[in-house]
PDB file of C-alpha atoms in Angstrom:
ATOM      1  CA  MET A   1      33.800 -54.819   0.860  1.00 50.00           C
ATOM      2  CA  ASN A   2      33.073 -53.181   4.682  1.00 57.00           C
ATOM      3  CA  LYS A   3      29.568 -53.672   5.834  1.00 53.00           C
ATOM      4  CA  LYS A   4      29.577 -49.645   6.215  1.00 52.00           C
ATOM      5  CA  LEU A   5      30.428 -49.178   2.559  1.00 49.00           C
ATOM      6  CA  LEU A   6      28.297 -51.516   1.362  1.00 47.00           C
ATOM      7  CA  ILE A   7      25.363 -49.855   2.997  1.00 48.00           C
ATOM      8  CA  MET A   8      26.408 -46.443   2.089  1.00 48.00           C
ATOM      9  CA  LEU A   9      26.335 -47.604  -2.114  1.00 45.00           C
ATOM     10  CA  LEU A  10      23.245 -49.262  -1.422  1.00 46.00           C
ATOM     11  CA  PHE A  11      21.944 -45.347  -0.950  1.00 47.00           C
ATOM     12  CA  ALA A  12      24.153 -43.515  -3.234  1.00 48.00           C
ATOM     13  CA  VAL A  13      23.596 -45.621  -6.554  1.00 45.00           C
ATOM     14  CA  PRO A  14      19.585 -45.274  -6.378  1.00 48.00           C
ATOM     15  CA  ALA A  15      19.537 -41.490  -5.191  1.00 46.00           C
ATOM     16  CA  LEU A  16      22.136 -40.864  -8.142  1.00 45.00           C
ATOM     17  CA  GLY A  17      19.569 -42.643 -10.666  1.00 45.00           C
ATOM     18  CA  PHE A  18      16.489 -39.573  -9.084  1.00 44.00           C
ATOM     19  CA  LYS A  19      15.775 -37.987 -12.923  1.00 49.00           C
ATOM     20  CA  TYR A  20      12.788 -38.532 -13.064  1.00 50.00           C
ATOM     21  CA  LYS A  21       9.261 -38.730 -10.623  1.00 48.00           C
ATOM     22  CA  GLU A  22       8.262 -42.215 -12.053  1.00 56.00           C
ATOM     23  CA  ASP A  23      11.814 -43.193  -9.754  1.00 57.00           C
ATOM     24  CA  LEU A  24      10.422 -41.340  -6.688  1.00 53.00           C
ATOM     25  CA  THR A  25       7.184 -43.095  -7.429  1.00 57.00           C
ATOM     26  CA  ALA A  26       8.764 -46.584  -7.389  1.00 60.00           C
ATOM     27  CA  MET A  27      11.167 -45.873  -3.964  1.00 60.00           C
ATOM     28  CA  GLY A  28       7.572 -44.664  -2.380  1.00 61.00           C
ATOM     29  CA  LEU A  29       8.389 -41.422  -1.703  1.00 64.00           C
ATOM     30  CA  LYS A  30       6.171 -39.178  -4.435  1.00 67.00           C
ATOM     31  CA  PHE A  31       4.270 -37.170  -2.321  1.00 74.00           C
ATOM     32  CA  VAL A  32       0.969 -34.977  -3.413  1.00 81.00           C
ATOM     33  CA  ALA A  33      -0.794 -32.137  -1.615  1.00 85.00           C
ATOM     34  CA  PRO A  34      -4.288 -32.714  -1.459  1.00 86.00           C
ATOM     35  CA  THR A  35      -6.097 -30.134  -3.909  1.00 88.00           C
ATOM     36  CA  ILE A  36      -9.340 -27.715  -2.383  1.00 86.00           C
ATOM     37  CA  MET A  37     -10.880 -25.158  -3.615  1.00 86.00           C
ATOM     38  CA  ASP A  38     -11.120 -23.271  -0.041  1.00 86.00           C
ATOM     39  CA  ARG A  39      -8.841 -23.859   2.543  1.00 86.00           C
ATOM     40  CA  ASN A  40     -10.441 -22.758   5.503  1.00 84.00           C
ATOM     41  CA  SER A  41     -13.155 -25.332   4.530  1.00 86.00           C
ATOM     42  CA  VAL A  42     -10.442 -27.860   6.096  1.00 89.00           C
ATOM     43  CA  PHE A  43     -11.587 -29.943   8.612  1.00 87.00           C
ATOM     44  CA  GLN A  44      -9.356 -30.126  11.958  1.00 88.00           C
ATOM     45  CA  PRO A  45      -6.454 -28.932  10.360  1.00 89.00           C
ATOM     46  CA  GLU A  46      -3.345 -30.371  11.817  1.00 90.00           C
ATOM     47  CA  GLU A  47      -0.316 -27.741  12.745  1.00 90.00           C
ATOM     48  CA  GLY A  48       2.326 -29.112   9.773  1.00 89.00           C
ATOM     49  CA  GLU A  49      -0.727 -29.674   7.123  1.00 91.00           C
ATOM     50  CA  ILE A  50       0.273 -28.889   3.584  1.00 90.00           C
ATOM     51  CA  ILE A  51      -2.587 -28.043   1.205  1.00 89.00           C
ATOM     52  CA  TYR A  52      -2.667 -26.956  -2.419  1.00 88.00           C
ATOM     53  CA  GLU A  53      -5.216 -24.438  -3.373  1.00 87.00           C
ATOM     54  CA  ALA A  54      -7.014 -24.379  -6.852  1.00 85.00           C
ATOM     55  CA  ALA A  55      -9.546 -21.591  -6.510  1.00 78.00           C
ATOM     56  CA  GLY A  56      -9.715 -19.173  -9.502  1.00 69.00           C
ATOM     57  CA  ASN A  57      -6.611 -18.195 -10.120  1.00 64.00           C
ATOM     58  CA  ASP A  58      -4.981 -17.976  -6.377  1.00 66.00           C
ATOM     59  CA  ARG A  59      -3.639 -22.077  -6.779  1.00 77.00           C
ATOM     60  CA  ARG A  60      -0.660 -21.724  -4.308  1.00 81.00           C
ATOM     61  CA  PHE A  61       0.465 -24.139  -1.958  1.00 86.00           C
ATOM     62  CA  TYR A  62      -0.253 -23.762   2.133  1.00 87.00           C
ATOM     63  CA  GLY A  63       0.992 -25.061   5.773  1.00 88.00           C
ATOM     64  CA  LYS A  64      -0.712 -25.129   8.927  1.00 88.00           C
ATOM     65  CA  THR A  65       1.068 -23.275  11.185  1.00 86.00           C
ATOM     66  CA  ASP A  66       0.108 -21.637  14.906  1.00 83.00           C
ATOM     67  CA  VAL A  67      -1.314 -18.746  13.434  1.00 75.00           C
ATOM     68  CA  GLY A  68      -3.152 -19.806  10.663  1.00 82.00           C
ATOM     69  CA  TRP A  69      -3.098 -21.131   6.842  1.00 83.00           C
ATOM     70  CA  VAL A  70       0.946 -19.431   5.524  1.00 80.00           C
ATOM     71  CA  PRO A  71       1.270 -19.263   1.991  1.00 77.00           C
ATOM     72  CA  LEU A  72       4.339 -21.355   0.509  1.00 80.00           C
ATOM     73  CA  SER A  73       5.243 -20.187  -3.008  1.00 67.00           C
ATOM     74  CA  ALA A  74       8.561 -19.337  -3.599  1.00 59.00           C
ATOM     75  CA  GLY A  75       9.565 -16.000  -2.160  1.00 59.00           C
ATOM     76  CA  GLU A  76       5.999 -15.093  -0.809  1.00 61.00           C
ATOM     77  CA  SER A  77       6.183 -17.525   2.491  1.00 65.00           C
ATOM     78  CA  ILE A  78       8.321 -14.523   3.404  1.00 78.00           C
ATOM     79  CA  LEU A  79       7.209 -11.313   3.116  1.00 86.00           C
ATOM     80  CA  PRO A  80       4.409 -10.580   5.228  1.00 89.00           C
ATOM     81  CA  PRO A  81       0.408  -9.823   5.246  1.00 92.00           C
ATOM     82  CA  GLY A  82       0.222  -6.283   4.667  1.00 96.00           C
ATOM     83  CA  ILE A  83       3.419  -5.533   2.917  1.00 96.00           C
ATOM     84  CA  ILE A  84       3.081  -2.267   0.495  1.00 97.00           C
ATOM     85  CA  LEU A  85       5.044  -2.534  -2.909  1.00 97.00           C
ATOM     86  CA  PRO A  86       5.629  -1.162  -6.275  1.00 97.00           C
ATOM     87  CA  TYR A  87       4.433  -3.001  -9.198  1.00 97.00           C
ATOM     88  CA  GLY A  88       5.146  -2.726 -12.357  1.00 97.00           C
ATOM     89  CA  GLY A  89       2.724  -5.201 -13.961  1.00 97.00           C
ATOM     90  CA  GLU A  90      -0.899  -4.596 -14.920  1.00 96.00           C
ATOM     91  CA  SER A  91      -2.563  -7.525 -13.598  1.00 95.00           C
ATOM     92  CA  GLU A  92      -2.602  -8.859  -9.832  1.00 95.00           C
ATOM     93  CA  PRO A  93       0.198 -11.460  -9.182  1.00 91.00           C
ATOM     94  CA  PRO A  94      -0.805 -14.272  -6.920  1.00 84.00           C
ATOM     95  CA  GLY A  95      -1.057 -13.782  -3.379  1.00 86.00           C
ATOM     96  CA  PHE A  96      -1.387 -10.076  -3.544  1.00 93.00           C
ATOM     97  CA  TYR A  97      -4.201  -7.345  -4.030  1.00 96.00           C
ATOM     98  CA  PHE A  98      -3.938  -3.676  -5.608  1.00 98.00           C
ATOM     99  CA  ALA A  99      -3.898  -1.161  -3.425  1.00 98.00           C
ATOM    100  CA  ASP A 100      -7.242   0.349  -5.233  1.00 98.00           C
ATOM    101  CA  GLY A 101      -9.343   1.079  -1.816  1.00 97.00           C
ATOM    102  CA  ARG A 102     -12.166  -1.549  -2.769  1.00 97.00           C
ATOM    103  CA  ALA A 103     -13.739  -3.455  -0.168  1.00 98.00           C
ATOM    104  CA  LEU A 104     -13.553  -6.463   1.387  1.00 97.00           C
ATOM    105  CA  PRO A 105     -14.517  -9.314   3.957  1.00 97.00           C
ATOM    106  CA  ILE A 106     -12.693 -10.364   6.382  1.00 96.00           C
ATOM    107  CA  ALA A 107     -13.620 -13.689   6.130  1.00 94.00           C
ATOM    108  CA  GLY A 108     -11.041 -15.297   3.600  1.00 91.00           C
ATOM    109  CA  ASN A 109      -8.399 -12.243   4.550  1.00 94.00           C
ATOM    110  CA  GLU A 110      -7.609 -12.458   7.881  1.00 93.00           C
ATOM    111  CA  ALA A 111      -4.332 -12.180   7.593  1.00 91.00           C
ATOM    112  CA  LEU A 112      -4.744  -9.127   6.043  1.00 95.00           C
ATOM    113  CA  TYR A 113      -6.971  -8.182   7.971  1.00 97.00           C
ATOM    114  CA  ASP A 114      -4.859  -8.611  11.366  1.00 95.00           C
ATOM    115  CA  ALA A 115      -2.253  -7.108   9.801  1.00 96.00           C
ATOM    116  CA  ILE A 116      -3.720  -3.620   8.889  1.00 98.00           C
ATOM    117  CA  LYS A 117      -7.641  -3.716  10.419  1.00 97.00           C
ATOM    118  CA  GLU A 118      -9.585  -0.652   9.495  1.00 97.00           C
ATOM    119  CA  ALA A 119      -6.755   2.027   8.983  1.00 97.00           C
ATOM    120  CA  PHE A 120      -8.088   2.387   5.637  1.00 98.00           C
ATOM    121  CA  GLY A 121     -12.042   2.402   6.023  1.00 97.00           C
ATOM    122  CA  ASN A 122     -14.387  -0.139   7.629  1.00 97.00           C
ATOM    123  CA  GLY A 123     -15.553  -1.789   4.569  1.00 97.00           C
ATOM    124  CA  THR A 124     -18.694  -0.695   4.424  1.00 98.00           C
ATOM    125  CA  ARG A 125     -18.201   2.005   1.440  1.00 97.00           C
ATOM    126  CA  ASN A 126     -16.099   1.368  -1.873  1.00 97.00           C
ATOM    127  CA  ALA A 127     -13.041   2.928  -3.391  1.00 95.00           C
ATOM    128  CA  ASP A 128     -15.632   5.781  -4.911  1.00 95.00           C
ATOM    129  CA  GLY A 129     -17.821   6.476  -1.873  1.00 94.00           C
ATOM    130  CA  THR A 130     -20.563   4.047  -2.864  1.00 96.00           C
ATOM    131  CA  LEU A 131     -22.586   2.048  -0.480  1.00 97.00           C
ATOM    132  CA  SER A 132     -20.804  -1.286  -0.604  1.00 97.00           C
ATOM    133  CA  SER A 133     -22.439  -4.923   0.314  1.00 97.00           C
ATOM    134  CA  TYR A 134     -20.984  -5.112   3.453  1.00 97.00           C
ATOM    135  CA  ALA A 135     -21.895  -4.295   7.102  1.00 97.00           C
ATOM    136  CA  ALA A 136     -19.616  -3.106   9.388  1.00 94.00           C
ATOM    137  CA  GLY A 137     -17.483  -5.601  11.617  1.00 96.00           C
ATOM    138  CA  ASP A 138     -17.952  -7.683   8.437  1.00 97.00           C
ATOM    139  CA  ALA A 139     -15.233  -6.449   6.078  1.00 98.00           C
ATOM    140  CA  PHE A 140     -12.254  -3.421   5.450  1.00 98.00           C
ATOM    141  CA  ASN A 141     -11.395  -1.477   3.036  1.00 98.00           C
ATOM    142  CA  LEU A 142      -7.649  -1.726   1.010  1.00 98.00           C
ATOM    143  CA  PRO A 143      -5.730   1.471   0.966  1.00 98.00           C
ATOM    144  CA  ASP A 144      -6.391   3.526  -2.093  1.00 98.00           C
ATOM    145  CA  LEU A 145      -3.170   4.709  -3.766  1.00 98.00           C
ATOM    146  CA  ARG A 146      -4.179   5.452  -6.711  1.00 97.00           C
ATOM    147  CA  GLY A 147      -2.669   8.795  -7.929  1.00 96.00           C
ATOM    148  CA  ARG A 148      -0.562   9.044  -4.616  1.00 96.00           C
ATOM    149  CA  PHE A 149       2.509   9.176  -2.933  1.00 95.00           C
ATOM    150  CA  LEU A 150       3.395   7.426   0.446  1.00 96.00           C
ATOM    151  CA  ARG A 151       4.464   9.027   3.555  1.00 95.00           C
ATOM    152  CA  GLY A 152       5.784   7.545   6.808  1.00 96.00           C
ATOM    153  CA  VAL A 153       3.422   7.884   9.952  1.00 96.00           C
ATOM    154  CA  ASN A 154       5.129  10.801  11.741  1.00 96.00           C
ATOM    155  CA  GLY A 155       4.345   9.193  15.231  1.00 95.00           C
ATOM    156  CA  SER A 156       7.027  11.165  17.926  1.00 94.00           C
ATOM    157  CA  ALA A 157       9.463  12.206  15.665  1.00 94.00           C
ATOM    158  CA  THR A 158      10.303  15.875  15.748  1.00 94.00           C
ATOM    159  CA  GLU A 159      12.194  17.987  13.180  1.00 90.00           C
ATOM    160  CA  LEU A 160      16.022  19.715  13.473  1.00 86.00           C
ATOM    161  CA  PRO A 161      16.493  22.365  14.804  1.00 84.00           C
ATOM    162  CA  SER A 162      13.878  22.750  17.456  1.00 81.00           C
ATOM    163  CA  LEU A 163      12.989  19.427  17.930  1.00 85.00           C
ATOM    164  CA  THR A 164       9.820  19.842  19.519  1.00 88.00           C
ATOM    165  CA  ALA A 165       7.782  20.759  16.048  1.00 91.00           C
ATOM    166  CA  PRO A 166       7.002  17.381  13.939  1.00 93.00           C
ATOM    167  CA  ARG A 167       8.122  16.650  10.868  1.00 92.00           C
ATOM    168  CA  ASP A 168       4.678  16.977   9.767  1.00 93.00           C
ATOM    169  CA  PRO A 169       3.260  19.771  10.756  1.00 91.00           C
ATOM    170  CA  ALA A 170      -0.165  18.578   9.642  1.00 92.00           C
ATOM    171  CA  ILE A 171      -0.839  15.452  11.497  1.00 93.00           C
ATOM    172  CA  ASN A 172      -3.930  17.112  13.249  1.00 92.00           C
ATOM    173  CA  ASP A 173      -5.411  17.722  10.151  1.00 92.00           C
ATOM    174  CA  ARG A 174      -5.152  13.924   8.004  1.00 95.00           C
ATOM    175  CA  VAL A 175      -8.300  12.386   7.902  1.00 95.00           C
ATOM    176  CA  ALA A 176     -10.191   8.996   7.075  1.00 96.00           C
ATOM    177  CA  SER A 177      -9.167   7.284   3.996  1.00 93.00           C
ATOM    178  CA  ASN A 178     -12.483   6.064   3.502  1.00 95.00           C
ATOM    179  CA  VAL A 179     -15.715   5.648   6.725  1.00 96.00           C
ATOM    180  CA  GLY A 180     -14.175   4.181  10.059  1.00 95.00           C
ATOM    181  CA  GLY A 181     -10.312   4.676   8.737  1.00 96.00           C
ATOM    182  CA  PHE A 182      -7.646   5.693  10.739  1.00 96.00           C
ATOM    183  CA  GLU A 183      -7.082  10.210  11.182  1.00 96.00           C
ATOM    184  CA  ASP A 184      -4.727  11.913  12.128  1.00 95.00           C
ATOM    185  CA  ASN A 185      -1.370  10.300  13.114  1.00 95.00           C
ATOM    186  CA  ARG A 186      -1.898   6.931  12.546  1.00 96.00           C
ATOM    187  CA  VAL A 187      -1.743   4.745   9.505  1.00 96.00           C
ATOM    188  CA  GLY A 188      -3.666   5.389   6.783  1.00 95.00           C
ATOM    189  CA  SER A 189      -5.004   8.713   7.063  1.00 96.00           C
ATOM    190  CA  VAL A 190      -4.580  11.082   3.917  1.00 95.00           C
ATOM    191  CA  GLN A 191      -3.956  14.416   3.069  1.00 93.00           C
ATOM    192  CA  THR A 192      -4.509  17.217   0.767  1.00 91.00           C
ATOM    193  CA  ASP A 193      -1.822  18.786  -1.673  1.00 89.00           C
ATOM    194  CA  ALA A 194      -0.576  21.769  -0.719  1.00 87.00           C
ATOM    195  CA  LEU A 195       1.702  24.281  -1.397  1.00 85.00           C
ATOM    196  CA  GLN A 196       4.111  26.141   1.914  1.00 83.00           C
ATOM    197  CA  ASN A 197       2.931  29.182   2.672  1.00 79.00           C
ATOM    198  CA  ILE A 198       4.886  32.147   1.451  1.00 71.00           C
ATOM    199  CA  THR A 199       4.762  35.889   2.469  1.00 69.00           C
ATOM    200  CA  GLY A 200       6.371  38.711   1.869  1.00 64.00           C
ATOM    201  CA  GLY A 201       6.012  42.765   0.981  1.00 59.00           C
ATOM    202  CA  PHE A 202       6.776  45.323  -1.483  1.00 57.00           C
ATOM    203  CA  GLY A 203       7.812  49.295  -0.781  1.00 56.00           C
ATOM    204  CA  VAL A 204       4.645  51.263  -1.343  1.00 53.00           C
ATOM    205  CA  ASP A 205       4.117  54.849  -0.629  1.00 50.00           C
ATOM    206  CA  ARG A 206       1.449  53.995   2.554  1.00 48.00           C
ATOM    207  CA  SER A 207      -0.244  57.159   2.406  1.00 49.00           C
ATOM    208  CA  ALA A 208      -1.333  56.265  -1.042  1.00 50.00           C
ATOM    209  CA  GLY A 209      -2.402  53.067  -0.319  1.00 50.00           C
ATOM    210  CA  SER A 210      -0.619  49.650   1.221  1.00 51.00           C
ATOM    211  CA  LEU A 211       0.388  45.703   0.322  1.00 47.00           C
ATOM    212  CA  ASP A 212       0.059  43.285   2.723  1.00 48.00           C
ATOM    213  CA  GLY A 213       1.123  39.323   2.333  1.00 46.00           C
ATOM    214  CA  ALA A 214       3.183  37.805  -1.109  1.00 46.00           C
ATOM    215  CA  PHE A 215       1.602  39.579  -3.986  1.00 49.00           C
ATOM    216  CA  PHE A 216      -1.454  41.811  -5.362  1.00 46.00           C
ATOM    217  CA  GLN A 217      -5.219  40.962  -5.403  1.00 45.00           C
ATOM    218  CA  GLY A 218      -7.026  42.126  -8.501  1.00 51.00           C
ATOM    219  CA  ASN A 219      -7.847  45.056 -10.645  1.00 48.00           C
ATOM    220  CA  ASN A 220     -10.794  45.721  -8.468  1.00 43.00           C
ATOM    221  CA  PRO A 221      -9.891  46.938  -4.801  1.00 39.00           C
ATOM    222  CA  THR A 222     -12.652  46.316  -2.941  1.00 39.00           C
ATOM    223  CA  ALA A 223     -13.071  41.919  -4.156  1.00 42.00           C
ATOM    224  CA  GLY A 224      -9.792  41.008  -2.839  1.00 44.00           C
ATOM    225  CA  GLY A 225      -8.863  43.594   0.310  1.00 45.00           C
ATOM    226  CA  ASN A 226      -5.776  44.960  -0.145  1.00 46.00           C
ATOM    227  CA  THR A 227      -3.786  46.510  -3.393  1.00 44.00           C
ATOM    228  CA  ALA A 228      -1.625  49.039  -3.806  1.00 45.00           C
ATOM    229  CA  GLN A 229      -2.000  52.330  -5.013  1.00 45.00           C
ATOM    230  CA  LEU A 230       0.911  54.408  -7.115  1.00 44.00           C
ATOM    231  CA  SER A 231       2.293  57.558  -5.509  1.00 47.00           C
ATOM    232  CA  GLY A 232       0.216  60.228  -7.116  1.00 50.00           C
ATOM    233  CA  ALA A 233      -1.958  57.542  -9.934  1.00 49.00           C
ATOM    234  CA  SER A 234      -5.913  58.462  -9.338  1.00 49.00           C
ATOM    235  CA  THR A 235      -6.434  54.562  -9.902  1.00 55.00           C
ATOM    236  CA  THR A 236      -4.992  51.661  -8.168  1.00 54.00           C
ATOM    237  CA  SER A 237      -2.770  49.562  -9.730  1.00 57.00           C
ATOM    238  CA  ALA A 238      -3.011  45.702  -9.588  1.00 61.00           C
ATOM    239  CA  LEU A 239       0.401  43.746  -8.993  1.00 66.00           C
ATOM    240  CA  ARG A 240       0.019  39.935 -10.969  1.00 68.00           C
ATOM    241  CA  PHE A 241       1.795  36.955 -10.510  1.00 73.00           C
ATOM    242  CA  ASP A 242       1.952  34.141 -13.223  1.00 78.00           C
ATOM    243  CA  ALA A 243       4.520  31.601 -11.936  1.00 80.00           C
ATOM    244  CA  SER A 244       4.895  30.117 -15.581  1.00 82.00           C
ATOM    245  CA  ARG A 245       6.251  33.045 -16.943  1.00 79.00           C
ATOM    246  CA  VAL A 246       9.421  31.374 -15.027  1.00 81.00           C
ATOM    247  CA  ALA A 247       9.032  27.971 -14.052  1.00 83.00           C
ATOM    248  CA  ARG A 248       6.839  24.674 -15.381  1.00 87.00           C
ATOM    249  CA  THR A 249       3.620  24.888 -13.621  1.00 87.00           C
ATOM    250  CA  SER A 250       0.180  22.136 -13.214  1.00 89.00           C
ATOM    251  CA  SER A 251      -2.442  21.714 -11.678  1.00 88.00           C
ATOM    252  CA  GLU A 252      -0.162  20.418  -8.094  1.00 86.00           C
ATOM    253  CA  THR A 253       2.993  20.580  -6.780  1.00 87.00           C
ATOM    254  CA  ARG A 254       4.833  17.587  -7.222  1.00 87.00           C
ATOM    255  CA  PRO A 255       8.221  16.264  -8.307  1.00 89.00           C
ATOM    256  CA  LYS A 256       8.978  14.487 -11.330  1.00 92.00           C
ATOM    257  CA  ASN A 257       7.767  10.593 -10.955  1.00 94.00           C
ATOM    258  CA  VAL A 258       6.755   7.727 -13.266  1.00 96.00           C
ATOM    259  CA  TYR A 259       3.682   5.162 -12.836  1.00 96.00           C
ATOM    260  CA  VAL A 260       3.681   2.264 -10.870  1.00 97.00           C
ATOM    261  CA  ASN A 261       0.736   0.160  -9.580  1.00 98.00           C
ATOM    262  CA  TYR A 262       0.783  -0.304  -5.529  1.00 98.00           C
ATOM    263  CA  ILE A 263       0.454  -3.993  -4.194  1.00 98.00           C
ATOM    264  CA  ILE A 264      -0.770  -5.267  -1.114  1.00 97.00           C
ATOM    265  CA  LYS A 265       0.741  -8.641   0.711  1.00 94.00           C
ATOM    266  CA  ARG A 266      -2.681 -10.403   1.454  1.00 90.00           C
TER     267      ARG A 266
END
């Protein structure tokens, strides 16, 4: 038997027996990452260092890189901080927050803050508008996506066929999600629900009255403006409209939808 084959056998036989942790310990190959409660308290961490953080429910491995501590949990480390995902659970998964608009301190959430900054608020107000316990410059807000749909930032995009009008015609009317948040044509801005305006007219006897716009006003001609008066009639004729007679209606305009929890990567 030549020396090369003998050396290969010496390495192969022990490798085949590595079925249990005790085998690794016996060979001196066991590695246990140090357990800490706060990764930010590690004194002079070195690039390449691995720790296991056991703070509350956030129990994960972290590795030190040139940009800070990066979670090493399966699948989690490939997602950038700030990414927003639909989630079918009712409890926050490890490494994520619910996108519920809450105020958070920058300390301990540096990676997420570096990603979204104060796009959704400066953290001085909670999602319900009440004052938080943070001062401006020390905190930020998560996006509040409860009951809302997502829409891509318009940026410089224009709509066909003119290629001059923005796809979102109300980009300058968008407001901040919370105090200190971004407005108008930027991430984090919000707008209320609306129905695209519909106009039209009816053929009426203009010598007797007129009707402008989509439909009518009320029975009282002084309450809302123009009313239609039938030719030869001595009283005004109120034209009415009720979409529920021919379509599904509600208090908002919406597509068919299903509830999920939106989550954001820490």
